[in-house]
């Protein structure tokens, strides 16, 4: 997983819980990297899981809630770091549909080693209901929900997000307005 994800995770922890918490979770997680990340480096995504589990143990907050909160935060950081991906986007559902067909495609050009999820997008019932089926060996469903909610907030949309598990184990997100 790209270092930018780790540097943003630690930035969120510092902003929300303070710098001591950053030190505490790095120490507790016994990370192969030692907790030193550069934005362009690549690290085992398990390190992010370990950091969030440690944060959960110390803060008492649940892991899924922390991952979702981080997803929202991460969207803000990505939007700031890559403003061109938001240029011209005015509709939140069109934007979300473009994550698979445009944004992550461009991300892969920038970072050929990026570990990106796969989304199967469709609007089976109406134009105002987007279905996104998420598949990733990393199983960051909660992070994904936060990223979707962060996008909706960015577009000041009051669309709703519902989640369910498909029989094949993939997660279905239904975004409706
Ligand atoms: C400006 C918008 C976005 C940019 C620039 C962007 C870029 C990235 C980057 C750089 C990563 C890390 C890849 C790695 O660590 O190797 C990533 C991961 C991810 N992105 Fe995006 N992304 C954006 C928006 C979104 C949105 C809106 C969603 C949700 C629909 C999303 C879903 C994910 C998920 C779930 C991951 C974690 C990896 C996984 O689940 O396997 N992204 N993205």
Tab-separated table of C-alpha atoms and ligand atoms in Angstrom:
chain	number	residue	atom	x	y	z
A	1	UNK	CA	0.000	0.000	0.000
A	2	UNK	CA	1.310	3.437	-0.905
A	3	UNK	CA	2.988	5.494	1.788
A	4	UNK	CA	0.509	8.347	1.302
A	5	UNK	CA	-2.152	6.191	2.963
A	6	UNK	CA	0.096	5.712	6.009
A	7	UNK	CA	1.207	9.337	6.270
A	8	UNK	CA	-2.459	10.427	6.115
A	9	UNK	CA	-3.487	7.827	8.689
A	10	UNK	CA	-0.854	9.118	11.110
A	11	UNK	CA	-1.834	12.726	10.316
A	12	UNK	CA	-5.459	11.949	11.188
A	13	UNK	CA	-4.404	10.246	14.434
A	14	UNK	CA	-2.245	13.237	15.354
A	15	UNK	CA	-5.053	15.730	14.613
A	16	UNK	CA	-7.684	13.729	16.462
A	17	UNK	CA	-5.797	12.172	19.375
A	18	UNK	CA	-2.473	14.049	19.546
A	19	UNK	CA	1.158	13.257	18.789
A	20	UNK	CA	1.611	10.982	21.825
A	21	UNK	CA	-1.027	8.641	20.397
A	22	UNK	CA	0.956	8.418	17.138
A	23	UNK	CA	4.031	7.319	19.104
A	24	UNK	CA	1.973	4.921	21.230
A	25	UNK	CA	0.327	3.084	18.329
A	26	UNK	CA	3.598	2.823	16.367
A	27	UNK	CA	5.309	1.310	19.402
A	28	UNK	CA	2.453	-1.060	20.166
A	29	UNK	CA	2.155	-2.273	16.535
A	30	UNK	CA	5.738	-3.590	16.194
A	31	UNK	CA	5.867	-2.665	12.508
A	32	UNK	CA	8.414	-4.026	10.009
A	33	UNK	CA	8.874	-0.456	8.691
A	34	UNK	CA	9.330	0.940	12.196
A	35	UNK	CA	6.500	3.370	11.428
A	36	UNK	CA	8.627	5.528	9.110
A	37	UNK	CA	6.776	6.172	5.849
A	38	UNK	CA	7.465	8.242	2.754
A	39	UNK	CA	4.566	9.186	0.480
A	40	UNK	CA	6.014	7.407	-2.569
A	41	UNK	CA	7.172	4.258	-0.736
A	42	UNK	CA	5.163	1.046	-0.634
A	43	UNK	CA	4.439	-0.859	2.575
A	44	UNK	CA	2.499	-3.920	3.655
A	45	UNK	CA	-1.170	-2.969	4.037
A	46	UNK	CA	-1.177	-5.119	7.199
A	47	UNK	CA	0.785	-2.322	8.848
A	48	UNK	CA	-2.238	-0.029	8.420
A	49	UNK	CA	-4.444	-2.716	9.945
A	50	UNK	CA	-2.029	-3.117	12.895
A	51	UNK	CA	-1.962	0.644	13.473
A	52	UNK	CA	-5.763	0.878	13.461
A	53	UNK	CA	-6.103	-2.158	15.765
A	54	UNK	CA	-3.648	-0.540	18.210
A	55	UNK	CA	-5.569	2.733	17.988
A	56	UNK	CA	-8.767	0.837	18.742
A	57	UNK	CA	-7.215	-0.914	21.754
A	58	UNK	CA	-5.937	2.328	23.240
A	59	UNK	CA	-8.872	4.607	22.356
A	60	UNK	CA	-11.666	2.097	22.981
A	61	UNK	CA	-13.226	2.955	19.600
A	62	UNK	CA	-14.268	0.120	17.287
A	63	UNK	CA	-11.997	-0.753	14.325
A	64	UNK	CA	-14.781	-0.377	11.676
A	65	UNK	CA	-15.697	3.100	12.979
A	66	UNK	CA	-12.034	4.151	12.933
A	67	UNK	CA	-11.530	2.853	9.374
A	68	UNK	CA	-14.653	4.628	8.187
A	69	UNK	CA	-13.563	7.893	9.819
A	70	UNK	CA	-10.161	7.460	8.195
A	71	UNK	CA	-11.797	6.903	4.787
A	72	UNK	CA	-13.589	10.258	5.074
A	73	UNK	CA	-10.377	11.966	6.117
A	74	UNK	CA	-8.409	10.257	3.343
A	75	UNK	CA	-10.844	11.453	0.704
A	76	UNK	CA	-10.202	15.054	1.778
A	77	UNK	CA	-6.441	14.480	1.555
A	78	UNK	CA	-6.627	12.784	-1.862
A	79	UNK	CA	-8.907	15.519	-3.213
A	80	UNK	CA	-6.357	18.122	-2.099
A	81	UNK	CA	-3.359	16.169	-3.401
A	82	UNK	CA	-4.938	15.394	-6.802
A	83	UNK	CA	-7.289	18.326	-7.531
A	84	UNK	CA	-7.366	17.562	-11.268
A	85	UNK	CA	-9.368	14.376	-10.605
A	86	UNK	CA	-12.182	16.562	-9.285
A	87	UNK	CA	-12.011	19.142	-12.077
A	88	UNK	CA	-15.223	19.150	-14.038
A	89	UNK	CA	-16.950	16.731	-11.688
A	90	UNK	CA	-20.251	18.121	-10.479
A	91	UNK	CA	-22.371	15.040	-9.927
A	92	UNK	CA	-21.451	12.757	-7.013
A	93	UNK	CA	-22.783	9.565	-8.620
A	94	UNK	CA	-20.965	10.234	-11.904
A	95	UNK	CA	-17.844	11.010	-9.876
A	96	UNK	CA	-18.068	7.744	-7.900
A	97	UNK	CA	-18.639	5.779	-11.091
A	98	UNK	CA	-15.466	7.369	-12.426
A	99	UNK	CA	-13.292	6.054	-9.574
A	100	UNK	CA	-12.951	2.699	-11.367
A	101	UNK	CA	-13.005	3.905	-14.980
A	102	UNK	CA	-10.887	7.051	-14.616
A	103	UNK	CA	-9.345	7.970	-11.233
A	104	UNK	CA	-7.799	4.658	-10.239
A	105	UNK	CA	-6.721	4.132	-13.876
A	106	UNK	CA	-4.760	7.396	-13.672
A	107	UNK	CA	-3.464	6.476	-10.210
A	108	UNK	CA	-2.100	3.241	-11.647
A	109	UNK	CA	-0.242	5.204	-14.339
A	110	UNK	CA	1.385	7.335	-11.635
A	111	UNK	CA	2.140	4.373	-9.349
A	112	UNK	CA	2.316	1.084	-11.265
A	113	UNK	CA	2.640	-0.779	-7.958
A	114	UNK	CA	-0.541	0.718	-6.454
A	115	UNK	CA	-2.831	-1.862	-4.852
A	116	UNK	CA	-6.259	-0.731	-5.933
A	117	UNK	CA	-9.670	-2.309	-5.424
A	118	UNK	CA	-12.006	-3.291	-8.260
A	119	UNK	CA	-15.458	-1.775	-8.572
A	120	UNK	CA	-18.270	-3.092	-10.729
A	121	UNK	CA	-20.651	-0.195	-11.241
A	122	UNK	CA	-24.210	-0.211	-12.543
A	123	UNK	CA	-27.510	1.615	-12.221
A	124	UNK	CA	-29.909	-1.312	-12.536
A	125	UNK	CA	-33.097	0.421	-11.368
A	126	UNK	CA	-32.764	4.162	-11.896
A	127	UNK	CA	-30.241	6.871	-12.717
A	128	UNK	CA	-30.441	8.089	-9.135
A	129	UNK	CA	-29.253	4.781	-7.638
A	130	UNK	CA	-25.650	3.728	-8.194
A	131	UNK	CA	-24.558	0.185	-7.317
A	132	UNK	CA	-20.845	-0.299	-6.628
A	133	UNK	CA	-19.628	-3.829	-5.983
A	134	UNK	CA	-16.276	-3.660	-4.180
A	135	UNK	CA	-13.657	-6.354	-4.465
A	136	UNK	CA	-10.217	-6.260	-2.873
A	137	UNK	CA	-7.996	-8.843	-1.269
A	138	UNK	CA	-7.317	-6.232	1.409
A	139	UNK	CA	-10.963	-6.079	2.522
A	140	UNK	CA	-11.069	-2.402	3.288
A	141	UNK	CA	-14.876	-2.255	3.082
A	142	UNK	CA	-15.096	0.144	6.018
A	143	UNK	CA	-12.434	2.420	4.558
A	144	UNK	CA	-14.351	2.317	1.278
A	145	UNK	CA	-17.584	3.403	2.959
A	146	UNK	CA	-15.731	6.363	4.469
A	147	UNK	CA	-14.283	7.298	1.068
A	148	UNK	CA	-17.773	7.206	-0.464
A	149	UNK	CA	-19.186	9.335	2.359
A	150	UNK	CA	-16.270	11.737	2.028
A	151	UNK	CA	-17.073	12.111	-1.682
A	152	UNK	CA	-20.751	12.787	-0.946
A	153	UNK	CA	-19.788	15.417	1.623
A	154	UNK	CA	-17.450	17.031	-0.881
A	155	UNK	CA	-20.337	17.393	-3.339
A	156	UNK	CA	-22.652	18.525	-0.512
A	157	UNK	CA	-24.930	15.652	-1.450
A	158	UNK	CA	-27.404	14.123	0.963
A	159	UNK	CA	-27.427	10.792	-0.927
A	160	UNK	CA	-27.657	7.704	1.278
A	161	UNK	CA	-25.198	4.800	1.339
A	162	UNK	CA	-26.382	1.291	2.114
A	163	UNK	CA	-24.128	-1.741	2.399
A	164	UNK	CA	-24.763	-5.439	2.055
A	165	UNK	CA	-22.774	-8.593	1.421
A	166	UNK	CA	-23.290	-10.535	-1.795
A	167	UNK	CA	-23.286	-14.334	-1.818
A	168	UNK	CA	-19.794	-14.379	-3.337
A	169	UNK	CA	-18.468	-12.343	-0.407
A	170	UNK	CA	-18.105	-9.045	-2.234
A	171	UNK	CA	-19.572	-5.910	-0.698
A	172	UNK	CA	-22.369	-4.031	-2.460
A	173	UNK	CA	-22.657	-0.308	-1.850
A	174	UNK	CA	-25.905	1.288	-2.998
A	175	UNK	CA	-25.721	5.068	-3.237
A	176	UNK	CA	-29.121	6.640	-3.782
A	177	UNK	CA	-30.421	10.170	-3.901
B	1	LIG	C1	-9.424	11.936	-5.850
B	1	LIG	C2	-9.924	10.750	-5.617
B	1	LIG	C3	-9.122	9.484	-5.376
B	1	LIG	C4	-7.791	9.220	-5.558
B	1	LIG	C5	-6.708	10.159	-6.078
B	1	LIG	C6	-7.561	7.848	-5.140
B	1	LIG	C7	-6.327	7.228	-5.089
B	1	LIG	C8	-6.046	6.094	-4.362
B	1	LIG	C9	-4.731	5.662	-3.944
B	1	LIG	C10	-3.420	6.367	-4.265
B	1	LIG	C11	-4.902	4.525	-3.220
B	1	LIG	C12	-3.796	3.694	-2.537
B	1	LIG	C13	-3.286	2.586	-3.399
B	1	LIG	C14	-2.187	1.824	-2.686
B	1	LIG	O1	-2.016	2.010	-1.503
B	1	LIG	O2	-1.420	1.071	-3.315
B	1	LIG	C15	-6.325	4.234	-3.183
B	1	LIG	C16	-6.863	3.164	-2.536
B	1	LIG	C17	-8.214	2.962	-2.402
B	1	LIG	N1	-9.221	3.675	-3.026
B	1	LIG	FE1	-8.991	5.374	-4.101
B	1	LIG	N2	-8.740	7.280	-4.764
B	1	LIG	C18	-9.705	8.248	-4.865
B	1	LIG	C19	-11.051	8.125	-4.567
B	1	LIG	C20	-11.626	6.968	-4.105
B	1	LIG	C21	-13.044	6.815	-3.818
B	1	LIG	C22	-14.105	7.910	-3.954
B	1	LIG	C23	-13.231	5.530	-3.409
B	1	LIG	C24	-14.516	4.841	-3.020
B	1	LIG	C25	-15.471	4.632	-3.871
B	1	LIG	C26	-11.926	4.881	-3.415
B	1	LIG	C27	-11.673	3.578	-3.009
B	1	LIG	C28	-10.422	3.132	-2.632
B	1	LIG	C29	-10.194	2.020	-1.705
B	1	LIG	C30	-11.273	1.205	-1.013
B	1	LIG	C31	-8.800	1.911	-1.565
B	1	LIG	C32	-8.016	0.948	-0.643
B	1	LIG	C33	-7.383	-0.205	-1.348
B	1	LIG	C34	-8.273	-1.454	-1.400
B	1	LIG	O3	-9.420	-1.429	-0.912
B	1	LIG	O4	-7.807	-2.461	-1.944
B	1	LIG	N3	-10.985	5.772	-3.867
B	1	LIG	N4	-6.998	5.195	-3.891
